[in-house]
CSV table of C-alpha atoms and ligand atoms in Angstrom, one decimal:
chain,number,residue,atom,x,y,z
A,11,MET,CA,-60.3,-1.6,32.7
A,12,ALA,CA,-58.8,0.8,30.2
A,13,LYS,CA,-55.2,-0.2,29.0
A,14,ILE,CA,-53.1,2.8,28.4
A,15,VAL,CA,-49.4,2.9,27.0
A,16,ILE,CA,-47.7,6.1,27.9
A,17,LEU,CA,-44.4,7.1,26.3
A,18,THR,CA,-42.4,9.6,28.0
A,19,GLY,CA,-39.3,11.6,26.9
A,20,ALA,CA,-37.1,14.3,28.5
A,21,GLY,CA,-39.6,16.8,28.5
A,22,ILE,CA,-41.5,15.3,31.3
A,23,SER,CA,-38.4,15.7,33.4
A,24,ALA,CA,-37.6,19.2,32.3
A,25,GLU,CA,-39.6,20.9,35.2
A,26,SER,CA,-37.5,18.9,37.6
A,27,GLY,CA,-34.4,20.5,36.4
A,28,ILE,CA,-32.9,17.8,34.1
A,29,ARG,CA,-31.8,19.1,30.7
A,30,THR,CA,-33.5,17.8,27.7
A,31,PHE,CA,-31.5,16.9,24.5
A,32,ARG,CA,-32.4,19.0,21.6
A,33,ALA,CA,-33.6,22.3,23.0
A,34,SER,CA,-31.4,25.5,22.6
A,35,ASP,CA,-29.8,24.7,26.0
A,36,GLY,CA,-29.9,21.0,25.5
A,37,LEU,CA,-27.3,18.4,26.1
A,38,TRP,CA,-26.6,17.7,22.3
A,39,GLU,CA,-25.6,21.4,22.0
A,40,GLU,CA,-22.6,20.8,24.3
A,41,HIS,CA,-21.7,17.3,23.6
A,42,ARG,CA,-21.2,15.3,20.4
A,43,ILE,CA,-23.6,12.2,20.3
A,44,GLU,CA,-20.7,10.3,18.6
A,45,ASP,CA,-18.3,11.1,21.6
A,46,VAL,CA,-20.7,10.2,24.5
A,47,ALA,CA,-23.5,8.1,23.3
A,48,THR,CA,-22.0,5.5,20.9
A,49,PRO,CA,-20.2,2.3,21.6
A,50,GLU,CA,-17.6,3.6,19.3
A,51,GLY,CA,-17.1,6.8,21.5
A,52,PHE,CA,-16.9,4.7,24.7
A,53,VAL,CA,-14.0,2.6,23.2
A,54,GLN,CA,-12.4,5.8,22.0
A,55,ASP,CA,-12.6,7.7,25.3
A,56,PRO,CA,-14.2,5.7,28.3
A,57,ASP,CA,-13.2,8.5,30.7
A,58,LEU,CA,-15.0,11.2,29.0
A,59,VAL,CA,-18.1,8.9,28.6
A,60,HIS,CA,-18.1,8.3,32.4
A,61,ARG,CA,-17.7,12.0,33.2
A,62,PHE,CA,-20.8,12.6,31.1
A,63,TYR,CA,-23.0,10.0,32.6
A,64,ASN,CA,-21.6,10.7,36.2
A,65,ALA,CA,-22.8,14.2,36.0
A,66,ARG,CA,-26.1,13.1,34.5
A,67,ARG,CA,-26.5,10.6,37.5
A,68,ALA,CA,-25.7,13.3,40.0
A,69,ALA,CA,-28.2,15.7,38.4
A,70,ALA,CA,-30.9,13.0,38.3
A,71,THR,CA,-30.2,12.2,42.1
A,72,ALA,CA,-30.6,15.7,43.1
A,73,ALA,CA,-33.9,16.3,41.0
A,74,GLN,CA,-37.4,15.7,42.3
A,75,PRO,CA,-40.5,14.1,40.7
A,76,ASN,CA,-42.8,17.0,39.3
A,77,PRO,CA,-46.6,17.0,39.2
A,78,ALA,CA,-46.5,15.2,35.8
A,79,HIS,CA,-44.7,12.1,37.3
A,80,ILE,CA,-47.0,12.1,40.4
A,81,ALA,CA,-50.3,12.4,38.3
A,82,LEU,CA,-49.0,9.3,36.3
A,83,ALA,CA,-48.8,7.4,39.4
A,84,GLU,CA,-52.2,8.3,40.6
A,85,LEU,CA,-53.8,7.0,37.3
A,86,GLU,CA,-51.8,3.8,37.6
A,87,ALA,CA,-53.1,3.2,41.1
A,88,ASP,CA,-56.8,3.8,39.9
A,89,PRO,CA,-58.4,0.4,39.6
A,90,GLY,CA,-60.0,1.3,36.4
A,91,HIS,CA,-56.9,1.6,34.6
A,92,GLU,CA,-54.0,-0.5,33.7
A,93,VAL,CA,-51.0,1.7,32.9
A,94,LEU,CA,-47.6,0.9,31.2
A,95,ILE,CA,-45.0,3.7,31.2
A,96,VAL,CA,-42.5,3.2,28.4
A,97,THR,CA,-39.8,5.8,29.2
A,98,GLN,CA,-37.0,6.9,26.9
A,99,ASN,CA,-35.6,8.7,30.2
A,100,VAL,CA,-32.7,7.2,32.0
A,101,ASP,CA,-33.6,9.0,35.3
A,102,ASP,CA,-35.7,7.4,38.1
A,103,LEU,CA,-38.4,10.1,38.6
A,104,HIS,CA,-41.3,8.0,37.5
A,105,GLU,CA,-40.4,5.5,40.1
A,106,ARG,CA,-39.9,8.2,42.7
A,107,GLY,CA,-43.1,9.7,41.7
A,108,GLY,CA,-44.7,6.6,42.7
A,109,SER,CA,-45.1,4.5,39.4
A,110,GLN,CA,-44.6,0.9,39.6
A,111,ASN,CA,-44.8,-0.3,36.1
A,112,VAL,CA,-42.2,1.6,34.2
A,113,LEU,CA,-40.1,0.1,31.3
A,114,HIS,CA,-36.8,1.9,30.7
A,115,MET,CA,-36.3,1.1,26.9
A,116,HIS,CA,-33.0,3.3,26.9
A,117,GLY,CA,-31.6,1.9,30.0
A,118,THR,CA,-30.9,3.7,33.5
A,119,LEU,CA,-28.2,6.0,34.9
A,120,PHE,CA,-28.4,3.7,38.0
A,121,GLY,CA,-27.4,0.5,36.4
A,122,ALA,CA,-23.8,-0.6,35.5
A,123,LEU,CA,-23.1,-3.3,32.8
A,124,CYS,CA,-20.1,-5.1,32.0
A,125,HIS,CA,-19.3,-4.5,28.3
A,126,SER,CA,-17.4,-7.8,28.4
A,127,CYS,CA,-19.8,-10.4,30.1
A,128,GLU,CA,-23.0,-8.3,30.1
A,129,HIS,CA,-23.3,-8.8,33.9
A,130,ARG,CA,-25.5,-6.0,35.3
A,131,TRP,CA,-25.3,-4.6,38.9
A,132,PRO,CA,-26.3,-1.2,40.5
A,133,ALA,CA,-24.3,1.7,39.4
A,134,PRO,CA,-21.8,3.4,41.9
A,135,GLU,CA,-22.4,7.2,42.3
A,136,VAL,CA,-19.3,7.7,40.3
A,137,MET,CA,-18.2,5.3,37.6
A,138,SER,CA,-14.6,5.2,36.1
A,139,PRO,CA,-12.8,3.3,33.4
A,140,THR,CA,-10.7,1.4,36.2
A,141,ASP,CA,-14.0,-0.1,37.7
A,142,SER,CA,-13.9,-4.0,37.2
A,143,CYS,CA,-16.9,-6.2,36.8
A,144,PRO,CA,-18.1,-8.0,40.1
A,145,SER,CA,-18.7,-11.1,38.0
A,146,CYS,CA,-15.8,-11.5,35.4
A,147,GLY,CA,-13.2,-8.9,36.8
A,148,ALA,CA,-12.8,-7.2,33.5
A,149,GLN,CA,-12.4,-3.4,33.4
A,150,ALA,CA,-15.0,-2.9,30.9
A,151,THR,CA,-17.9,-1.3,32.9
A,152,ARG,CA,-20.2,1.0,31.2
A,153,PRO,CA,-23.3,2.8,32.4
A,154,ASP,CA,-26.3,0.6,31.4
A,155,ILE,CA,-27.7,3.0,28.9
A,156,VAL,CA,-28.6,2.2,25.2
A,157,TRP,CA,-26.5,4.0,22.9
A,158,PHE,CA,-27.1,5.3,19.4
A,159,GLY,CA,-26.7,2.1,17.0
A,160,GLU,CA,-27.8,-0.3,19.7
A,161,MET,CA,-31.2,-2.0,20.3
A,162,PRO,CA,-33.4,-0.4,22.8
A,163,TYR,CA,-34.6,-3.0,25.6
A,164,ARG,CA,-37.9,-5.2,25.8
A,165,MET,CA,-39.1,-4.2,22.2
A,166,GLU,CA,-41.2,-7.2,21.7
A,167,GLU,CA,-43.0,-6.3,25.1
A,168,ILE,CA,-43.6,-2.8,24.0
A,169,TRP,CA,-45.0,-3.6,20.6
A,170,HIS,CA,-47.2,-6.1,22.1
A,171,ALA,CA,-48.5,-3.8,24.7
A,172,LEU,CA,-49.0,-1.1,22.0
A,173,ARG,CA,-51.3,-3.3,20.0
A,174,ALA,CA,-53.4,-4.3,23.0
A,175,ALA,CA,-53.9,-0.8,24.3
A,176,ASP,CA,-57.1,1.1,24.5
A,177,LEU,CA,-55.1,4.4,24.2
A,178,PHE,CA,-51.5,5.6,23.4
A,179,VAL,CA,-50.2,8.8,25.0
A,180,SER,CA,-46.9,10.4,24.2
A,181,ILE,CA,-45.4,12.9,26.6
A,182,GLY,CA,-42.5,15.3,26.4
A,183,THR,CA,-40.8,13.7,23.4
A,184,SER,CA,-39.7,15.5,20.2
A,185,GLY,CA,-40.4,12.4,18.2
A,186,ASN,CA,-37.1,12.5,16.5
A,187,VAL,CA,-35.4,9.2,17.7
A,188,TYR,CA,-36.5,5.7,16.5
A,189,PRO,CA,-37.9,3.3,17.4
A,190,ALA,CA,-39.7,5.5,20.0
A,191,ALA,CA,-40.7,8.0,17.5
A,192,GLY,CA,-42.6,5.2,15.4
A,193,PHE,CA,-44.9,4.1,18.3
A,194,VAL,CA,-47.5,6.4,17.2
A,195,ALA,CA,-47.6,4.8,13.8
A,196,ASP,CA,-47.7,1.5,15.3
A,197,ALA,CA,-50.6,2.4,17.5
A,198,MET,CA,-52.5,4.0,14.6
A,199,HIS,CA,-52.0,0.9,12.4
A,200,ALA,CA,-53.4,-1.2,15.4
A,201,GLY,CA,-56.5,1.2,15.5
A,202,VAL,CA,-55.5,2.5,18.8
A,203,PRO,CA,-56.5,6.1,19.7
A,204,THR,CA,-53.5,8.5,20.2
A,205,LEU,CA,-52.9,11.7,22.2
A,206,GLU,CA,-49.8,13.9,22.3
A,207,LEU,CA,-49.1,16.1,25.4
A,208,ASN,CA,-45.9,18.2,24.6
A,209,LEU,CA,-44.7,21.8,25.0
A,210,GLU,CA,-44.8,22.2,21.3
A,211,PRO,CA,-45.9,20.1,18.3
A,212,SER,CA,-43.5,17.2,18.0
A,213,ALA,CA,-42.1,15.9,14.7
A,214,GLY,CA,-44.9,13.2,14.6
A,215,ARG,CA,-47.8,15.6,15.4
A,216,SER,CA,-49.6,15.0,12.3
A,217,MET,CA,-50.2,11.2,13.2
A,218,PHE,CA,-51.8,12.0,16.5
A,219,ASP,CA,-55.5,12.0,17.0
A,220,GLU,CA,-55.4,14.6,19.4
A,221,ALA,CA,-52.7,17.0,20.8
A,222,ARG,CA,-52.4,19.5,23.7
A,223,HIS,CA,-49.5,21.7,23.9
A,224,GLY,CA,-47.9,23.3,27.1
A,225,PRO,CA,-45.9,22.3,30.2
A,226,ALA,CA,-46.2,18.7,31.4
A,227,SER,CA,-46.6,19.8,34.9
A,228,VAL,CA,-50.1,21.4,33.9
A,229,LEU,CA,-51.2,19.1,31.1
A,230,VAL,CA,-50.7,15.8,32.6
A,231,PRO,CA,-52.4,16.4,35.9
A,232,GLN,CA,-55.3,18.0,33.9
A,233,TRP,CA,-55.5,15.1,31.7
A,234,VAL,CA,-55.4,12.5,34.6
A,235,ARG,CA,-58.2,14.5,36.4
A,236,GLU,CA,-60.3,14.1,33.4
A,237,ARG,CA,-59.7,10.5,33.3
A,238,LEU,CA,-60.3,9.8,36.8
A,239,GLY,CA,-63.5,12.2,36.7
B,129,APR,N1,-43.4,19.9,29.3
B,129,APR,C1,-43.6,19.2,28.2
B,129,APR,N2,-42.7,18.9,27.2
B,129,APR,C2,-41.5,19.6,27.2
B,129,APR,C3,-41.2,20.4,28.2
B,129,APR,C4,-42.2,20.6,29.3
B,129,APR,N3,-41.8,21.3,30.5
B,129,APR,N4,-40.1,20.9,28.0
B,129,APR,C5,-39.6,20.4,26.7
B,129,APR,N5,-40.5,19.6,26.3
B,129,APR,C6,-40.6,19.0,25.0
B,129,APR,C7,-39.8,19.6,23.9
B,129,APR,O1,-40.8,20.5,23.2
B,129,APR,C8,-39.4,18.5,22.9
B,129,APR,O2,-40.3,18.2,22.1
B,129,APR,O3,-39.9,17.8,25.2
B,129,APR,C9,-39.4,17.3,23.9
B,129,APR,C10,-37.8,16.9,24.4
B,129,APR,O4,-37.3,16.5,23.1
B,129,APR,P1,-35.8,15.8,23.1
B,129,APR,O5,-34.9,16.8,23.7
B,129,APR,O6,-35.6,15.5,21.8
B,129,APR,O7,-35.8,14.5,24.1
B,129,APR,P2,-36.4,13.2,23.8
B,129,APR,O8,-37.6,13.2,22.8
B,129,APR,O9,-36.7,12.5,24.9
B,129,APR,O10,-35.3,12.6,23.0
B,129,APR,C11,-35.3,11.0,22.7
B,129,APR,O11,-33.0,11.0,22.0
B,129,APR,O12,-31.1,11.8,22.7
B,129,APR,C12,-31.7,10.6,22.4
B,129,APR,O13,-31.7,8.7,23.9
B,129,APR,C13,-31.9,10.0,24.1
B,129,APR,O14,-33.9,9.2,25.0
B,129,APR,C14,-33.5,10.4,24.2
B,129,APR,C15,-34.0,10.2,22.9
């Protein structure tokens, strides 16, 4: 049984029509990170933040999994493989592509979180600053998304899986944001072989044992076919 940890980023969902962050037409070209992706920005203007994530939630709901998502689900279903997908993405395309073992380290668009009591519940399609928490009643609901300056979710589990893996694969991420960008170094230090599948060389390219560059919808099914023989 081969244990594989797969890190995914916005690039795996790009061909499903979901915008990435740092491309020339990326989200961070139009929005200031400080305004929409920090706790301070949320306190400053919760309405702006909710509008930003409501639009992303609508886009994710309208999108469909692409061949890269579907191929990873096929690999997971193979009895000779134990696959953990650690995704930075907040869409649900891995799950809709058929993957079961998906860890959302940056949260999800489809979850709501109370900024006051930390209660969690499924997010309504449209969230607003006047929504109140079903548990404590506070009007402090936010999308269950990890913002800059906050600790990503389930990091101990991720590091443990990385050290125990037979292979680490990184798909569709630019390698600019830590701690995810540091996983290749963590894998390397644990003696775990590493592979990058990305449209272009990522910031961490030099640390990967192997790299293949091109669209995920081509590279990922190709790689999975090789694995499944
Ligand atoms: N196939 C494969 N890779 C692609 C494709 C594609 N079709 N399209 C784009 N890419 C690659 C780009 O070359 C780039 O390296 O995906 C990467 C996307 O990089 P970013 O936009 O920086 O997104 P990501 O790495 O996921 O960002 C990490 O930063 O903004 C925060 O929290 C946010 O989770 C996000 C984190």
